[in-house]
Amino acid sequence: MISVEKAILCLLSHERDVPVERMLTLLRSFSGSEASVRTSLSRMKKAGLVVSRRKNKGARYSLTEQGKAALVLRDFRALRRAREWDGRWHLVTFDIPERLRYSRDALRKHLLFIGYGMLQSSVMISPYDKHAAVKELIADYGIEDHVEFFSACYESGGRVGELVPRIWDLKRLEREYRHFIALYREELGVIRERVAHGEQIDPSYLFLKGIEVNDAFSRIFSVDPQLPPELLPADWIGFTAERVCEVYLTFLASRAPVSK
């Protein structure tokens, strides 16, 4: 579920100038209450994100330039990474002294963010070669002398697929993907049925729903290391969730194209 504030920003970016009563009606599906919408509008007005004007005894809202700048739309497609793998592993090892703890923590967080897994506390591993990007980071922090890079093959007795769950929390990702599928696959079916029966659904509602679906999937996808298929279960649920997201967004875009 997107926040009330983001729903307001998105709606005003889509329709430009919106009567408050329409906003209250439309956002009820996303916020749950009229009070939360009014509270958010008041807070955003004080923050200079929106402005209101009176017209025909009612208030209308629009975005300020500051409000336009504050609106950041997520698109999960921008998070996609190439999944080609040559069978080699790329390791980053570091022995950073305590006096540089901040830099050490920042390096570890960045490595996790770009898909590395923790083989040991100071050994991070990835099936993808990302050392160029990592080298830029360690140069920024001035810790080049404490970080080493290696490329290697897996030669232990077990299967490489058994190593993966020990490094990346695939079960947590699986739970989140299953929840996404259960919610949005059913929801898409309901909306499709409504349309098939001739119901006219507000295009702005569909536009906001697209924002919500993209945000929900992006939240999961952004922490997915997007491992190559060779390292994932044959029926990896993440691929199914991605297809559900694509189909839903394509359907919504066909019913409510983004305003220019």
mmCIF file of C-alpha atoms in Angstrom:
data_model
loop_
_atom_site.group_PDB
_atom_site.id
_atom_site.type_symbol
_atom_site.label_atom_id
_atom_site.label_comp_id
_atom_site.label_asym_id
_atom_site.label_seq_id
_atom_site.Cartn_x
_atom_site.Cartn_y
_atom_site.Cartn_z
ATOM 1 C CA MET A 1 0.000 0.000 0.000
ATOM 2 C CA ILE A 2 1.402 3.395 -0.946
ATOM 3 C CA SER A 3 1.407 6.148 1.649
ATOM 4 C CA VAL A 4 -1.332 8.771 1.645
ATOM 5 C CA GLU A 5 1.208 11.485 0.899
ATOM 6 C CA LYS A 6 2.561 9.657 -2.130
ATOM 7 C CA ALA A 7 -0.960 8.904 -3.379
ATOM 8 C CA ILE A 8 -1.771 12.621 -3.177
ATOM 9 C CA LEU A 9 1.417 13.624 -5.002
ATOM 10 C CA CYS A 10 0.775 11.030 -7.713
ATOM 11 C CA LEU A 11 -2.866 12.013 -8.169
ATOM 12 C CA LEU A 12 -2.022 15.705 -8.444
ATOM 13 C CA SER A 13 0.749 14.951 -10.923
ATOM 14 C CA HIS A 14 -1.756 12.963 -12.979
ATOM 15 C CA GLU A 15 -4.726 15.334 -12.899
ATOM 16 C CA ARG A 16 -2.917 18.628 -12.142
ATOM 17 C CA ASP A 17 -5.850 20.345 -10.379
ATOM 18 C CA VAL A 18 -8.157 18.255 -8.180
ATOM 19 C CA PRO A 19 -11.275 19.152 -6.154
ATOM 20 C CA VAL A 20 -10.892 18.034 -2.569
ATOM 21 C CA GLU A 21 -14.109 15.998 -2.665
ATOM 22 C CA ARG A 22 -12.858 14.011 -5.638
ATOM 23 C CA MET A 23 -9.564 13.447 -3.875
ATOM 24 C CA LEU A 24 -11.317 12.191 -0.740
ATOM 25 C CA THR A 25 -13.449 9.784 -2.750
ATOM 26 C CA LEU A 26 -10.632 8.468 -4.913
ATOM 27 C CA LEU A 27 -8.026 8.059 -2.171
ATOM 28 C CA ARG A 28 -10.361 6.252 0.216
ATOM 29 C CA SER A 29 -9.280 2.991 -1.393
ATOM 30 C CA PHE A 30 -5.631 3.769 -0.667
ATOM 31 C CA SER A 31 -5.744 5.550 2.692
ATOM 32 C CA GLY A 32 -8.689 3.982 4.454
ATOM 33 C CA SER A 33 -10.151 7.192 5.860
ATOM 34 C CA GLU A 34 -11.119 10.740 4.985
ATOM 35 C CA ALA A 35 -9.366 11.999 8.101
ATOM 36 C CA SER A 36 -5.984 10.650 7.008
ATOM 37 C CA VAL A 37 -6.319 12.377 3.624
ATOM 38 C CA ARG A 38 -7.265 15.712 5.198
ATOM 39 C CA THR A 39 -4.450 15.443 7.742
ATOM 40 C CA SER A 40 -1.930 14.674 5.020
ATOM 41 C CA LEU A 41 -3.175 17.557 2.863
ATOM 42 C CA SER A 42 -2.802 19.961 5.774
ATOM 43 C CA ARG A 43 0.705 18.745 6.527
ATOM 44 C CA MET A 44 1.753 18.867 2.868
ATOM 45 C CA LYS A 45 0.342 22.366 2.469
ATOM 46 C CA LYS A 46 2.376 23.588 5.437
ATOM 47 C CA ALA A 47 5.446 21.928 3.937
ATOM 48 C CA GLY A 48 4.911 23.789 0.668
ATOM 49 C CA LEU A 49 4.250 20.655 -1.397
ATOM 50 C CA VAL A 50 0.684 21.525 -2.400
ATOM 51 C CA VAL A 51 -1.432 24.644 -2.696
ATOM 52 C CA SER A 52 -5.181 25.061 -2.519
ATOM 53 C CA ARG A 53 -7.601 27.568 -3.944
ATOM 54 C CA ARG A 54 -11.315 28.099 -3.555
ATOM 55 C CA LYS A 55 -13.596 27.540 -6.523
ATOM 56 C CA ASN A 56 -17.394 27.231 -6.510
ATOM 57 C CA LYS A 57 -17.438 26.988 -2.713
ATOM 58 C CA GLY A 58 -14.991 24.095 -2.737
ATOM 59 C CA ALA A 59 -11.241 23.696 -2.426
ATOM 60 C CA ARG A 60 -9.037 22.485 -5.264
ATOM 61 C CA TYR A 61 -5.462 21.284 -4.853
ATOM 62 C CA SER A 62 -2.429 21.299 -7.110
ATOM 63 C CA LEU A 63 1.286 20.628 -6.783
ATOM 64 C CA THR A 64 3.890 23.284 -6.179
ATOM 65 C CA GLU A 65 7.283 23.076 -7.862
ATOM 66 C CA GLN A 66 8.579 21.718 -4.564
ATOM 67 C CA GLY A 67 5.864 19.072 -4.613
ATOM 68 C CA LYS A 68 6.772 18.058 -8.164
ATOM 69 C CA ALA A 69 10.408 17.689 -7.107
ATOM 70 C CA ALA A 70 9.414 15.561 -4.116
ATOM 71 C CA LEU A 71 7.599 12.995 -6.245
ATOM 72 C CA VAL A 72 9.785 9.986 -6.986
ATOM 73 C CA LEU A 73 8.144 7.187 -8.959
ATOM 74 C CA ARG A 74 9.655 3.721 -8.778
ATOM 75 C CA ASP A 75 9.872 1.429 -11.769
ATOM 76 C CA PHE A 76 11.017 -2.094 -10.989
ATOM 77 C CA ARG A 77 12.359 -2.453 -14.532
ATOM 78 C CA ALA A 78 15.134 -0.013 -13.659
ATOM 79 C CA LEU A 79 16.239 -2.445 -10.945
ATOM 80 C CA ARG A 80 16.722 -5.371 -13.307
ATOM 81 C CA ARG A 81 20.234 -6.783 -13.538
ATOM 82 C CA ALA A 82 21.711 -9.020 -16.192
ATOM 83 C CA ARG A 83 21.684 -12.647 -15.023
ATOM 84 C CA GLU A 84 24.336 -14.137 -17.310
ATOM 85 C CA TRP A 85 26.886 -16.217 -15.405
ATOM 86 C CA ASP A 86 30.196 -17.731 -16.503
ATOM 87 C CA GLY A 87 30.459 -20.058 -13.515
ATOM 88 C CA ARG A 88 33.022 -17.978 -11.630
ATOM 89 C CA TRP A 89 32.578 -16.315 -8.260
ATOM 90 C CA HIS A 90 33.787 -12.826 -7.408
ATOM 91 C CA LEU A 91 34.894 -12.114 -3.863
ATOM 92 C CA VAL A 92 35.584 -8.941 -1.938
ATOM 93 C CA THR A 93 37.576 -9.419 1.253
ATOM 94 C CA PHE A 94 38.422 -6.699 3.712
ATOM 95 C CA ASP A 95 40.269 -6.202 6.982
ATOM 96 C CA ILE A 96 39.361 -2.660 7.958
ATOM 97 C CA PRO A 97 40.533 -1.371 11.357
ATOM 98 C CA GLU A 98 38.091 -0.256 14.024
ATOM 99 C CA ARG A 99 39.051 3.392 13.599
ATOM 100 C CA LEU A 100 37.504 3.136 10.111
ATOM 101 C CA ARG A 101 34.385 1.378 11.346
ATOM 102 C CA TYR A 102 32.026 3.783 9.563
ATOM 103 C CA SER A 103 33.692 3.072 6.216
ATOM 104 C CA ARG A 104 33.679 -0.669 6.914
ATOM 105 C CA ASP A 105 29.947 -0.649 7.694
ATOM 106 C CA ALA A 106 29.198 1.504 4.642
ATOM 107 C CA LEU A 107 31.146 -0.886 2.407
ATOM 108 C CA ARG A 108 29.316 -3.923 3.757
ATOM 109 C CA LYS A 109 25.912 -2.264 3.352
ATOM 110 C CA HIS A 110 26.726 -1.209 -0.200
ATOM 111 C CA LEU A 111 27.873 -4.695 -1.132
ATOM 112 C CA LEU A 112 24.658 -6.173 0.227
ATOM 113 C CA PHE A 113 22.644 -3.532 -1.637
ATOM 114 C CA ILE A 114 24.167 -4.421 -5.006
ATOM 115 C CA GLY A 115 23.592 -8.134 -4.482
ATOM 116 C CA TYR A 116 26.661 -9.520 -2.755
ATOM 117 C CA GLY A 117 26.123 -12.182 -0.126
ATOM 118 C CA MET A 118 28.084 -12.665 3.083
ATOM 119 C CA LEU A 119 30.273 -15.764 2.908
ATOM 120 C CA GLN A 120 31.970 -14.705 6.137
ATOM 121 C CA SER A 121 31.832 -11.471 8.123
ATOM 122 C CA SER A 122 34.602 -9.899 6.030
ATOM 123 C CA VAL A 123 34.211 -11.941 2.865
ATOM 124 C CA MET A 124 31.476 -10.962 0.418
ATOM 125 C CA ILE A 125 30.662 -12.980 -2.680
ATOM 126 C CA SER A 126 28.746 -12.536 -5.918
ATOM 127 C CA PRO A 127 28.353 -14.515 -9.149
ATOM 128 C CA TYR A 128 28.720 -11.210 -10.999
ATOM 129 C CA ASP A 129 31.848 -9.130 -11.528
ATOM 130 C CA LYS A 130 31.153 -5.757 -9.936
ATOM 131 C CA HIS A 131 34.624 -4.872 -8.771
ATOM 132 C CA ALA A 132 34.777 -1.681 -10.866
ATOM 133 C CA ALA A 133 31.819 -0.154 -9.012
ATOM 134 C CA VAL A 134 33.148 -1.350 -5.662
ATOM 135 C CA LYS A 135 36.574 0.123 -6.376
ATOM 136 C CA GLU A 136 34.990 3.534 -6.882
ATOM 137 C CA LEU A 137 33.338 3.258 -3.475
ATOM 138 C CA ILE A 138 36.450 2.204 -1.591
ATOM 139 C CA ALA A 139 38.387 5.010 -3.274
ATOM 140 C CA ASP A 140 35.796 7.493 -2.032
ATOM 141 C CA TYR A 141 36.279 6.185 1.514
ATOM 142 C CA GLY A 142 40.059 5.936 1.197
ATOM 143 C CA ILE A 143 40.187 2.273 2.220
ATOM 144 C CA GLU A 144 41.902 0.803 -0.850
ATOM 145 C CA ASP A 145 44.716 -0.673 1.257
ATOM 146 C CA HIS A 146 42.237 -2.718 3.295
ATOM 147 C CA VAL A 147 40.206 -4.350 0.513
ATOM 148 C CA GLU A 148 41.124 -7.194 -1.854
ATOM 149 C CA PHE A 149 39.366 -8.704 -4.875
ATOM 150 C CA PHE A 150 39.413 -12.333 -6.012
ATOM 151 C CA SER A 151 37.844 -14.393 -8.778
ATOM 152 C CA ALA A 152 37.482 -18.144 -8.214
ATOM 153 C CA CYS A 153 35.630 -21.363 -8.996
ATOM 154 C CA TYR A 154 33.654 -23.415 -6.490
ATOM 155 C CA GLU A 155 35.467 -26.709 -5.941
ATOM 156 C CA SER A 156 34.013 -28.103 -2.714
ATOM 157 C CA GLY A 157 32.433 -31.532 -2.688
ATOM 158 C CA GLY A 158 28.818 -30.379 -2.441
ATOM 159 C CA ARG A 159 26.613 -28.876 -5.119
ATOM 160 C CA VAL A 160 26.950 -25.148 -5.606
ATOM 161 C CA GLY A 161 23.171 -24.834 -5.295
ATOM 162 C CA GLU A 162 23.446 -25.967 -1.678
ATOM 163 C CA LEU A 163 25.805 -23.097 -0.947
ATOM 164 C CA VAL A 164 23.423 -20.380 -2.076
ATOM 165 C CA PRO A 165 20.805 -20.604 0.755
ATOM 166 C CA ARG A 166 23.609 -20.274 3.297
ATOM 167 C CA ILE A 167 24.651 -16.946 1.777
ATOM 168 C CA TRP A 168 21.376 -15.370 0.650
ATOM 169 C CA ASP A 169 18.071 -15.503 2.525
ATOM 170 C CA LEU A 170 16.017 -16.956 -0.296
ATOM 171 C CA LYS A 171 13.274 -18.195 2.037
ATOM 172 C CA ARG A 172 12.467 -14.661 3.172
ATOM 173 C CA LEU A 173 12.377 -13.500 -0.452
ATOM 174 C CA GLU A 174 10.150 -16.446 -1.323
ATOM 175 C CA ARG A 175 7.665 -15.513 1.419
ATOM 176 C CA GLU A 176 7.503 -11.923 0.221
ATOM 177 C CA TYR A 177 7.089 -12.919 -3.411
ATOM 178 C CA ARG A 178 4.320 -15.383 -2.524
ATOM 179 C CA HIS A 179 2.507 -12.672 -0.583
ATOM 180 C CA PHE A 180 2.803 -10.318 -3.565
ATOM 181 C CA ILE A 181 1.417 -12.949 -5.943
ATOM 182 C CA ALA A 182 -1.451 -13.884 -3.646
ATOM 183 C CA LEU A 183 -2.524 -10.260 -3.288
ATOM 184 C CA TYR A 184 -2.070 -8.838 -6.764
ATOM 185 C CA ARG A 185 -2.887 -11.836 -8.955
ATOM 186 C CA GLU A 186 -6.297 -12.065 -7.289
ATOM 187 C CA GLU A 187 -6.770 -8.315 -7.437
ATOM 188 C CA LEU A 188 -5.965 -8.242 -11.157
ATOM 189 C CA GLY A 189 -8.518 -10.977 -11.743
ATOM 190 C CA VAL A 190 -11.196 -8.933 -9.991
ATOM 191 C CA ILE A 191 -10.422 -5.767 -11.970
ATOM 192 C CA ARG A 192 -10.367 -7.676 -15.255
ATOM 193 C CA GLU A 193 -13.751 -9.180 -14.459
ATOM 194 C CA ARG A 194 -15.199 -5.771 -13.659
ATOM 195 C CA VAL A 195 -13.945 -4.419 -16.965
ATOM 196 C CA ALA A 196 -15.220 -7.492 -18.838
ATOM 197 C CA HIS A 197 -18.693 -6.819 -17.423
ATOM 198 C CA GLY A 198 -18.598 -3.303 -18.830
ATOM 199 C CA GLU A 199 -17.834 -1.406 -15.642
ATOM 200 C CA GLN A 200 -16.105 1.920 -16.167
ATOM 201 C CA ILE A 201 -13.268 2.182 -13.655
ATOM 202 C CA ASP A 202 -11.837 5.604 -12.916
ATOM 203 C CA PRO A 203 -8.581 5.925 -14.918
ATOM 204 C CA SER A 204 -6.925 7.800 -12.058
ATOM 205 C CA TYR A 205 -7.713 4.931 -9.688
ATOM 206 C CA LEU A 206 -6.043 2.556 -12.135
ATOM 207 C CA PHE A 207 -3.088 4.933 -12.455
ATOM 208 C CA LEU A 208 -2.643 5.001 -8.668
ATOM 209 C CA LYS A 209 -3.022 1.245 -8.500
ATOM 210 C CA GLY A 210 -0.157 0.956 -10.973
ATOM 211 C CA ILE A 211 1.997 3.105 -8.697
ATOM 212 C CA GLU A 212 1.101 0.861 -5.761
ATOM 213 C CA VAL A 213 1.874 -2.383 -7.610
ATOM 214 C CA ASN A 214 5.194 -1.033 -8.880
ATOM 215 C CA ASP A 215 6.157 0.162 -5.409
ATOM 216 C CA ALA A 216 5.191 -3.134 -3.791
ATOM 217 C CA PHE A 217 7.206 -5.216 -6.227
ATOM 218 C CA SER A 218 10.154 -2.796 -6.272
ATOM 219 C CA ARG A 219 10.448 -3.026 -2.484
ATOM 220 C CA ILE A 220 11.078 -6.773 -2.780
ATOM 221 C CA PHE A 221 13.007 -6.676 -6.034
ATOM 222 C CA SER A 222 15.455 -4.061 -4.746
ATOM 223 C CA VAL A 223 16.799 -6.506 -2.122
ATOM 224 C CA ASP A 224 16.757 -9.531 -4.432
ATOM 225 C CA PRO A 225 20.339 -10.381 -5.515
ATOM 226 C CA GLN A 226 18.833 -11.539 -8.831
ATOM 227 C CA LEU A 227 21.013 -14.602 -8.965
ATOM 228 C CA PRO A 228 21.494 -16.460 -12.264
ATOM 229 C CA PRO A 229 18.922 -19.206 -12.945
ATOM 230 C CA GLU A 230 21.604 -21.875 -12.468
ATOM 231 C CA LEU A 231 21.799 -20.969 -8.772
ATOM 232 C CA LEU A 232 18.068 -20.788 -8.115
ATOM 233 C CA PRO A 233 15.405 -23.464 -7.639
ATOM 234 C CA ALA A 234 13.930 -24.584 -10.961
ATOM 235 C CA ASP A 235 10.556 -23.194 -9.919
ATOM 236 C CA TRP A 236 11.893 -19.985 -8.362
ATOM 237 C CA ILE A 237 8.851 -17.969 -7.292
ATOM 238 C CA GLY A 238 10.559 -14.657 -8.017
ATOM 239 C CA PHE A 239 10.175 -15.198 -11.751
ATOM 240 C CA THR A 240 6.448 -15.847 -11.329
ATOM 241 C CA ALA A 241 6.049 -12.718 -9.203
ATOM 242 C CA GLU A 242 7.837 -10.645 -11.846
ATOM 243 C CA ARG A 243 5.471 -11.940 -14.528
ATOM 244 C CA VAL A 244 2.444 -11.134 -12.359
ATOM 245 C CA CYS A 245 3.779 -7.604 -11.888
ATOM 246 C CA GLU A 246 4.441 -7.161 -15.614
ATOM 247 C CA VAL A 247 0.992 -8.427 -16.617
ATOM 248 C CA TYR A 248 -0.766 -6.256 -14.026
ATOM 249 C CA LEU A 249 1.125 -3.103 -14.976
ATOM 250 C CA THR A 250 0.591 -3.729 -18.686
ATOM 251 C CA PHE A 251 -3.137 -4.140 -18.130
ATOM 252 C CA LEU A 252 -3.371 -1.000 -15.993
ATOM 253 C CA ALA A 253 -1.373 1.048 -18.514
ATOM 254 C CA SER A 254 -3.709 -0.071 -21.281
ATOM 255 C CA ARG A 255 -6.707 1.173 -19.296
ATOM 256 C CA ALA A 256 -5.145 4.332 -17.849
ATOM 257 C CA PRO A 257 -2.129 5.619 -19.825
ATOM 258 C CA VAL A 258 0.129 8.034 -17.971
ATOM 259 C CA SER A 259 -0.640 11.717 -18.562
ATOM 260 C CA LYS A 260 1.945 13.774 -20.413
#
